[in-house]
Tab-separated table of C-alpha atoms and ligand atoms in Angstrom:
chain	number	residue	atom	x	y	z
A	1	MET	CA	148.894	41.121	109.170
A	2	SER	CA	148.707	37.725	110.033
A	3	SER	CA	151.795	36.759	112.230
A	4	THR	CA	152.223	33.205	110.694
A	5	GLU	CA	153.848	35.081	107.143
A	6	GLY	CA	156.774	36.547	108.528
A	7	VAL	CA	158.454	39.342	110.193
A	8	ILE	CA	158.528	41.500	107.290
A	9	ALA	CA	155.207	41.146	106.526
A	10	ARG	CA	153.915	41.525	110.289
A	11	TYR	CA	156.369	44.561	111.545
A	12	ARG	CA	156.793	46.275	107.786
A	13	SER	CA	156.318	50.270	109.152
A	14	TYR	CA	159.791	49.278	111.535
A	15	LEU	CA	162.037	47.668	108.880
A	16	PRO	CA	163.604	48.970	105.836
A	17	VAL	CA	161.844	47.720	103.174
A	18	THR	CA	159.077	49.074	100.436
A	19	ALA	CA	156.747	48.067	98.369
A	20	SER	CA	159.460	47.244	95.565
A	21	THR	CA	161.635	44.946	98.061
A	22	PRO	CA	161.418	41.203	97.279
A	23	VAL	CA	160.676	39.363	99.991
A	24	VAL	CA	162.570	36.314	101.147
A	25	THR	CA	160.971	34.472	103.669
A	26	LEU	CA	160.571	31.644	105.405
A	27	ARG	CA	158.171	31.966	108.094
A	28	GLU	CA	160.483	32.900	110.488
A	29	GLY	CA	159.602	35.018	114.243
A	30	ASP	CA	156.223	34.204	115.674
A	31	THR	CA	158.187	32.171	118.052
A	32	PRO	CA	156.303	31.094	121.541
A	33	LEU	CA	156.823	32.688	124.680
A	34	LEU	CA	156.592	30.043	127.663
A	35	ARG	CA	156.941	30.580	130.974
A	36	LEU	CA	159.374	28.740	133.184
A	37	ARG	CA	157.341	27.225	135.926
A	38	ASN	CA	159.073	24.540	136.931
A	39	ILE	CA	162.493	26.093	137.359
A	40	GLU	CA	160.343	28.918	139.302
A	41	LYS	CA	159.801	26.539	141.382
A	42	HIS	CA	163.306	24.788	141.849
A	43	LEU	CA	164.766	28.108	142.191
A	44	ALA	CA	162.433	29.503	144.344
A	45	CYS	CA	162.114	32.371	142.042
A	46	GLU	CA	159.065	34.853	142.982
A	47	ALA	CA	159.940	36.200	139.814
A	48	GLU	CA	158.694	35.338	136.353
A	49	LEU	CA	160.396	33.516	134.000
A	50	TYR	CA	159.626	33.554	130.443
A	51	ALA	CA	161.601	31.724	127.690
A	52	LYS	CA	161.521	33.012	124.130
A	53	PHE	CA	162.271	29.544	122.509
A	54	GLU	CA	164.049	31.257	119.577
A	55	GLY	CA	164.897	27.696	118.161
A	56	LEU	CA	161.525	27.327	116.538
A	57	ASN	CA	162.720	29.491	113.721
A	58	PRO	CA	162.736	28.154	110.131
A	59	THR	CA	166.368	26.912	110.385
A	60	ALA	CA	166.020	26.579	114.049
A	61	SER	CA	167.861	30.071	115.864
A	62	PHE	CA	166.878	33.441	115.745
A	63	LYS	CA	169.179	34.741	113.159
A	64	ASP	CA	166.050	33.863	110.660
A	65	ARG	CA	165.043	36.940	111.641
A	66	GLY	CA	167.380	38.825	110.139
A	67	MET	CA	168.034	37.137	107.488
A	68	THR	CA	165.017	37.801	105.968
A	69	VAL	CA	165.993	41.420	105.791
A	70	ALA	CA	169.360	41.034	104.873
A	71	VAL	CA	168.655	38.556	102.151
A	72	SER	CA	165.389	40.481	100.560
A	73	LYS	CA	167.374	43.842	100.407
A	74	ALA	CA	170.488	41.627	98.500
A	75	LEU	CA	167.940	40.530	96.328
A	76	GLU	CA	166.744	44.414	95.922
A	77	GLU	CA	170.104	45.512	95.542
A	78	GLY	CA	171.321	43.111	92.913
A	79	ALA	CA	173.675	40.992	94.736
A	80	SER	CA	174.381	37.548	92.897
A	81	ALA	CA	176.058	36.114	95.846
A	82	VAL	CA	176.285	36.311	100.477
A	83	VAL	CA	179.232	35.405	102.287
A	84	CYS	CA	179.399	34.912	106.385
A	85	ALA	CA	181.858	34.445	108.913
A	86	SER	CA	180.209	31.855	111.299
A	87	THR	CA	179.891	29.654	114.153
A	88	GLY	CA	177.362	27.865	113.012
A	89	ASN	CA	173.789	29.622	112.974
A	90	THR	CA	174.226	32.620	110.799
A	91	SER	CA	175.619	30.364	108.411
A	92	ALA	CA	172.833	27.822	108.196
A	93	SER	CA	170.502	30.902	107.848
A	94	ALA	CA	172.093	32.491	104.962
A	95	ALA	CA	172.758	28.842	102.920
A	96	ALA	CA	168.689	28.454	103.852
A	97	TYR	CA	167.731	31.775	102.658
A	98	ALA	CA	169.964	32.562	99.661
A	99	ALA	CA	168.561	28.782	98.489
A	100	ARG	CA	165.833	30.388	98.356
A	101	ALA	CA	166.389	33.684	96.912
A	102	ASN	CA	168.582	31.739	94.364
A	103	LEU	CA	171.655	32.976	95.446
A	104	LYS	CA	175.024	31.759	95.803
A	105	CYS	CA	176.375	31.667	99.051
A	106	VAL	CA	179.317	31.772	100.641
A	107	VAL	CA	180.184	30.863	104.391
A	108	ILE	CA	183.544	30.670	106.343
A	109	LEU	CA	183.752	29.129	109.227
A	110	PRO	CA	186.764	28.021	112.028
A	111	GLU	CA	187.806	24.943	111.083
A	112	GLY	CA	186.218	22.111	113.477
A	113	ALA	CA	184.404	24.764	115.732
A	114	ILE	CA	180.568	23.657	114.331
A	115	ALA	CA	178.282	22.039	115.808
A	116	LEU	CA	177.142	18.995	113.943
A	117	GLY	CA	173.867	20.241	113.203
A	118	LYS	CA	174.572	23.494	111.647
A	119	LEU	CA	177.017	22.073	109.173
A	120	ALA	CA	174.954	20.181	108.349
A	121	GLN	CA	171.886	22.732	107.288
A	122	ALA	CA	174.735	24.888	105.101
A	123	LEU	CA	175.948	22.337	103.457
A	124	LEU	CA	172.917	20.245	102.296
A	125	HIS	CA	171.206	23.912	101.508
A	126	GLY	CA	174.461	24.395	99.153
A	127	ALA	CA	176.810	26.551	100.581
A	128	LYS	CA	180.285	26.875	99.270
A	129	VAL	CA	181.520	26.073	103.202
A	130	LEU	CA	185.245	27.253	103.220
A	131	PRO	CA	186.540	25.975	107.125
A	132	VAL	CA	189.823	28.196	107.931
A	133	ALA	CA	192.265	27.595	110.549
A	134	ALA	CA	191.304	30.661	112.468
A	135	SER	CA	188.767	31.748	115.077
A	136	PHE	CA	185.830	33.333	114.793
A	137	ASP	CA	187.278	36.400	114.579
A	138	GLY	CA	189.840	35.473	112.257
A	139	ALA	CA	186.715	34.404	109.961
A	140	LEU	CA	185.246	37.616	109.943
A	141	GLU	CA	188.214	39.544	109.466
A	142	ILE	CA	188.317	37.487	106.129
A	143	VAL	CA	184.744	38.173	104.996
A	144	ARG	CA	184.909	41.581	105.930
A	145	LYS	CA	187.970	42.354	103.734
A	146	ILE	CA	186.461	40.091	100.767
A	147	SER	CA	182.950	41.641	100.338
A	148	SER	CA	184.509	45.336	100.520
A	149	THR	CA	186.750	44.648	98.065
A	150	TYR	CA	184.833	41.992	95.586
A	151	LYS	CA	181.445	41.785	94.637
A	152	ILE	CA	179.586	39.812	96.992
A	153	THR	CA	177.896	40.826	100.086
A	154	LEU	CA	177.824	40.469	103.842
A	155	VAL	CA	175.139	38.988	105.587
A	156	ASN	CA	176.665	38.805	109.463
A	157	SER	CA	175.228	41.614	111.653
A	158	ILE	CA	177.742	43.816	110.611
A	159	ASN	CA	174.808	44.422	108.199
A	160	PRO	CA	172.447	46.719	109.626
A	161	TYR	CA	169.410	45.097	107.668
A	162	ARG	CA	170.716	41.819	109.911
A	163	ILE	CA	169.897	43.751	113.353
A	164	ALA	CA	167.156	45.245	111.722
A	165	GLY	CA	165.829	42.194	111.375
A	166	GLN	CA	166.336	40.656	114.848
A	167	LYS	CA	165.660	43.542	116.604
A	168	THR	CA	161.189	41.970	115.606
A	169	ALA	CA	161.883	39.973	118.399
A	170	ALA	CA	161.712	42.755	121.277
A	171	PHE	CA	158.396	43.408	119.349
A	172	GLU	CA	156.838	40.252	120.148
A	173	VAL	CA	157.422	39.778	123.568
A	174	CYS	CA	155.596	43.252	123.907
A	175	ASP	CA	153.039	42.392	121.407
A	176	LEU	CA	152.410	38.508	123.993
A	177	MET	CA	153.240	40.409	127.251
A	178	GLY	CA	151.336	43.305	126.582
A	179	ASP	CA	154.101	45.381	127.737
A	180	ALA	CA	158.158	45.360	127.971
A	181	PRO	CA	159.483	43.067	130.568
A	182	ASP	CA	161.174	44.286	133.302
A	183	TYR	CA	164.393	41.952	132.440
A	184	HIS	CA	165.780	41.208	129.009
A	185	ILE	CA	168.429	38.061	129.731
A	186	LEU	CA	170.102	36.867	126.648
A	187	PRO	CA	173.350	35.426	125.614
A	188	VAL	CA	176.265	37.498	124.393
A	189	GLY	CA	178.382	36.615	121.017
A	190	ASN	CA	179.385	39.178	118.747
A	191	ALA	CA	176.529	41.173	120.543
A	192	GLY	CA	174.370	42.045	117.140
A	193	ASN	CA	171.208	40.605	118.996
A	194	ILE	CA	171.701	42.491	122.132
A	195	THR	CA	171.670	45.555	120.096
A	196	ALA	CA	169.036	44.477	117.931
A	197	TYR	CA	166.562	43.725	121.423
A	198	TRP	CA	167.355	47.398	122.446
A	199	MET	CA	166.923	49.756	119.271
A	200	GLY	CA	163.826	46.756	118.918
A	201	TYR	CA	162.419	47.967	123.207
A	202	GLN	CA	163.703	51.536	121.968
A	203	GLU	CA	161.217	51.606	118.922
A	204	TYR	CA	158.773	50.528	120.383
A	205	PHE	CA	158.898	52.490	123.258
A	206	ASP	CA	158.999	56.147	120.905
A	207	ALA	CA	156.002	54.458	119.162
A	208	GLY	CA	153.518	53.884	122.085
A	209	LYS	CA	153.167	50.257	122.029
A	210	CYS	CA	155.387	49.703	125.395
A	211	ALA	CA	154.978	51.939	128.353
A	212	ARG	CA	158.721	50.547	129.994
A	213	LYS	CA	161.674	49.554	128.781
A	214	PRO	CA	163.552	46.067	129.972
A	215	ARG	CA	166.850	46.166	131.874
A	216	MET	CA	169.554	44.228	128.902
A	217	PHE	CA	171.764	41.763	131.093
A	218	GLY	CA	173.717	39.791	128.686
A	219	PHE	CA	175.731	37.096	129.165
A	220	GLN	CA	179.147	35.941	127.803
A	221	ALA	CA	180.615	32.051	128.818
A	222	GLU	CA	183.727	33.086	131.371
A	223	GLY	CA	186.212	31.446	128.557
A	224	ALA	CA	185.205	33.895	126.077
A	225	ALA	CA	183.945	36.980	128.023
A	226	PRO	CA	186.029	40.189	126.257
A	227	ILE	CA	183.776	42.554	127.211
A	228	VAL	CA	182.610	41.421	130.787
A	229	LEU	CA	187.136	41.740	130.885
A	230	GLY	CA	187.205	45.186	128.848
A	231	ARG	CA	189.227	43.466	125.682
A	232	PRO	CA	189.783	41.066	123.359
A	233	VAL	CA	190.254	37.332	123.857
A	234	GLU	CA	192.629	36.094	121.479
A	235	LYS	CA	191.883	32.256	122.144
A	236	PRO	CA	187.895	32.412	123.534
A	237	GLU	CA	186.856	28.895	124.346
A	238	THR	CA	183.720	27.589	126.021
A	239	VAL	CA	181.261	24.445	125.968
A	240	ALA	CA	178.672	26.818	123.583
A	241	SER	CA	180.416	27.088	120.386
A	242	ALA	CA	178.070	29.199	119.034
A	243	ILE	CA	179.292	32.173	121.811
A	244	ARG	CA	183.003	31.671	121.340
A	245	ILE	CA	184.246	34.939	120.084
A	246	GLY	CA	186.608	36.962	121.222
A	247	ASN	CA	186.538	40.281	119.583
A	248	PRO	CA	182.695	41.023	118.849
A	249	ALA	CA	181.740	42.781	116.234
A	250	SER	CA	179.152	45.901	118.001
A	251	TRP	CA	181.042	45.594	120.974
A	252	GLU	CA	180.185	49.368	121.262
A	253	SER	CA	176.408	49.034	121.040
A	254	ALA	CA	175.641	45.998	123.377
A	255	ILE	CA	177.532	48.719	125.544
A	256	ARG	CA	175.175	51.121	125.375
A	257	ALA	CA	171.788	48.483	125.195
A	258	ARG	CA	173.592	47.957	128.876
A	259	ASP	CA	174.519	51.518	129.696
A	260	GLU	CA	170.914	52.973	128.597
A	261	SER	CA	168.967	50.345	129.933
A	262	GLY	CA	170.600	50.122	133.364
A	263	GLY	CA	172.140	46.375	133.034
A	264	GLU	CA	174.735	44.566	132.526
A	265	ILE	CA	176.748	42.413	130.920
A	266	ARG	CA	178.567	39.517	132.890
A	267	ALA	CA	180.174	35.814	132.188
A	268	VAL	CA	178.864	32.336	133.000
A	269	SER	CA	180.955	29.476	133.877
A	270	ASP	CA	180.826	26.552	131.328
A	271	ALA	CA	179.671	24.213	134.579
A	272	ALA	CA	176.674	26.958	134.675
A	273	ILE	CA	175.922	26.317	131.321
A	274	LEU	CA	175.752	22.786	131.240
A	275	GLU	CA	174.072	22.833	134.123
A	276	ALA	CA	171.315	25.260	132.928
A	277	TYR	CA	170.868	23.358	129.642
A	278	ARG	CA	170.353	20.335	130.919
A	279	MET	CA	167.217	21.835	133.977
A	280	LEU	CA	165.469	23.164	130.179
A	281	ALA	CA	165.348	19.909	128.653
A	282	ARG	CA	164.421	18.414	131.936
A	283	MET	CA	162.329	20.516	134.239
A	284	GLU	CA	160.796	21.687	131.206
A	285	GLY	CA	160.951	19.708	127.556
A	286	ILE	CA	162.831	23.051	126.275
A	287	PHE	CA	165.898	21.290	124.098
A	288	ALA	CA	167.653	24.870	123.419
A	289	GLU	CA	171.280	25.023	122.451
A	290	PRO	CA	174.210	25.528	124.799
A	291	ALA	CA	174.745	28.997	123.913
A	292	SER	CA	171.199	29.655	124.700
A	293	ALA	CA	171.392	27.845	127.872
A	294	ALA	CA	173.789	30.806	129.379
A	295	ALA	CA	170.615	32.630	129.356
A	296	LEU	CA	169.297	31.183	132.020
A	297	ALA	CA	172.081	30.279	133.638
A	298	GLY	CA	172.478	34.559	133.865
A	299	ALA	CA	169.272	34.177	135.161
A	300	ILE	CA	169.931	31.959	138.040
A	301	GLN	CA	172.698	33.993	138.593
A	302	MET	CA	170.569	37.143	139.033
A	303	HIS	CA	168.417	35.275	141.156
A	304	ALA	CA	170.833	34.113	143.523
A	305	GLU	CA	172.141	37.664	144.120
A	306	ARG	CA	168.448	38.275	144.811
A	307	LEU	CA	168.363	40.655	141.528
A	308	LEU	CA	164.765	39.157	140.463
A	309	SER	CA	161.864	39.682	142.722
A	310	ARG	CA	157.993	39.510	143.563
A	311	GLY	CA	156.343	40.994	140.309
A	312	HIS	CA	159.275	41.480	138.609
A	313	ARG	CA	159.155	39.321	134.807
A	314	ALA	CA	162.269	38.373	132.954
A	315	VAL	CA	162.370	37.283	129.266
A	316	LEU	CA	165.220	34.778	128.475
A	317	THR	CA	166.040	34.573	125.164
A	318	LEU	CA	166.500	30.815	124.007
A	319	THR	CA	168.839	31.316	120.655
A	320	GLY	CA	168.790	28.162	119.014
A	321	HIS	CA	167.109	24.441	118.815
A	322	GLY	CA	169.209	21.771	120.602
A	323	LEU	CA	169.113	19.543	118.067
A	324	LYS	CA	171.885	21.764	116.210
A	325	ASP	CA	174.266	20.346	118.702
A	326	PRO	CA	173.446	16.577	119.496
A	327	GLY	CA	177.088	16.031	120.445
A	328	THR	CA	177.064	18.204	123.455
A	329	ALA	CA	174.002	16.852	124.632
A	330	LEU	CA	174.878	12.754	124.151
A	331	LYS	CA	178.077	13.870	126.297
A	332	ILE	CA	176.672	15.106	129.557
A	333	VAL	CA	173.873	12.131	129.719
A	334	PRO	CA	174.374	8.348	130.889
A	335	GLU	CA	175.593	6.065	127.950
A	336	GLN	CA	172.977	3.789	126.497
A	337	LYS	CA	173.798	0.047	126.958
A	338	ALA	CA	171.620	-2.390	125.176
A	339	VAL	CA	169.332	-4.349	127.423
A	340	LYS	CA	167.752	-7.904	126.400
A	341	PRO	CA	164.627	-7.803	124.206
A	342	ASP	CA	162.823	-9.508	127.383
A	343	VAL	CA	159.646	-8.133	129.310
A	344	GLU	CA	160.060	-9.606	132.546
A	345	SER	CA	163.819	-8.635	132.300
A	346	ILE	CA	162.970	-5.209	131.412
A	347	ALA	CA	160.035	-4.669	134.270
A	348	ASP	CA	162.533	-6.025	136.666
A	349	MET	CA	164.909	-3.412	136.404
A	350	LEU	CA	162.504	-1.269	135.727
A	351	GLY	CA	161.047	-1.801	139.589
A	352	LEU	CA	157.459	-1.792	138.153
A	353	LYS	CA	154.427	-3.774	139.832
A	354	ARG	CA	152.711	-6.480	138.506
A	355	LEU	CA	149.001	-5.218	137.392
B	1	LIG	N1	173.262	31.884	120.497
B	1	LIG	C1	173.502	31.233	119.515
B	1	LIG	C2	172.275	30.126	119.274
B	1	LIG	C3	174.160	31.856	118.586
B	1	LIG	O1	174.030	31.218	117.526
B	1	LIG	C4	174.962	33.203	118.627
B	1	LIG	C5	175.650	33.720	117.383
B	1	LIG	C6	174.397	33.587	119.748
B	1	LIG	C7	173.454	33.383	121.062
B	1	LIG	C8	174.906	35.019	120.298
B	1	LIG	O2	174.591	36.035	119.416
B	1	LIG	O3	176.282	36.575	118.221
B	1	LIG	O4	174.347	38.255	117.882
B	1	LIG	O5	176.059	37.905	119.953
B	1	LIG	N2	175.961	32.977	116.519
B	1	LIG	C9	176.577	33.703	115.545
B	1	LIG	C10	176.888	33.087	114.348
B	1	LIG	C11	177.767	34.291	116.166
B	1	LIG	O6	177.610	32.722	113.261
B	1	LIG	O7	175.994	31.720	114.488
B	1	LIG	P1	175.244	37.518	119.156
């Protein structure tokens, strides 16, 4: 089946769907795997670094892989409404897939903590957006309770259909590379994605589709690093708003992914995240959002500790598109001043030589 038909069509036999499941798709998945040659050279890194750019999904984040499955199953099971808590991307994706499925969508968001693009997506797709004076963790608590008491289907990653859909990214990595990489490096927030990738690699290995499994390296932001600290963080803080999470729902399964794969879950500073964010944009032409850049900040940390050597292949998941959060980009670039609309003075300013 062609990869252009979405992840359910492409990986149907690995997913919890039947012939009668109504497939709700926006043709998610099939995202590019890009070699980061300029960054390898800049770091003098002898390992091969690849980015799986999930920002190129239909709503511009990896969430779409899970949402196609979760919303299709919700429809199959007769739901009329879906609900999620979100740091932004899940709400954008839920709102879009719910619109396509003619389902109502309710999103509960930590007030004032969502990147502009994500909020615009959820609103324009017609979701009922309810900001609450709480962190993401508080919002998720509300959503858990509402969905266990009222007729509304939860589509956060504690819904197993979400994880099932998201594991298809690991399948794509193996299909594109011919095998699993040595390392898989990704940001960790609510810890659903690291859980999903590890499930995907294990299933592909068991099916004989890859000959190895990668070591899973997850990176949290220093100010929001509960798994690294070994305890929940009450007031998580980081520039990477997508992973501003203090009590991840999939904590246990993230630890299992780490331990079973021989990997680690570590922290990176906001400064390192922003530096990696800038590097991806300037050196590789990839505009990923700050949370995604935590993966590159992590790879740089691993390189500094000589964990990545010649012959190794490391795949970094760049989870969301940079256009989601233009505010952060504009904060770290020089301010733009208008120039005189005059050819001579512009050429002068640029130091251009005459023909
Ligand atoms: N990167 C981005 C861009 C995200 O939006 C998220 C999570 C993560 C990384 C972390 O993934 O939670 O599976 O460990 N965003 C969720 C949301 C929490 O509500 O959009 P995770």
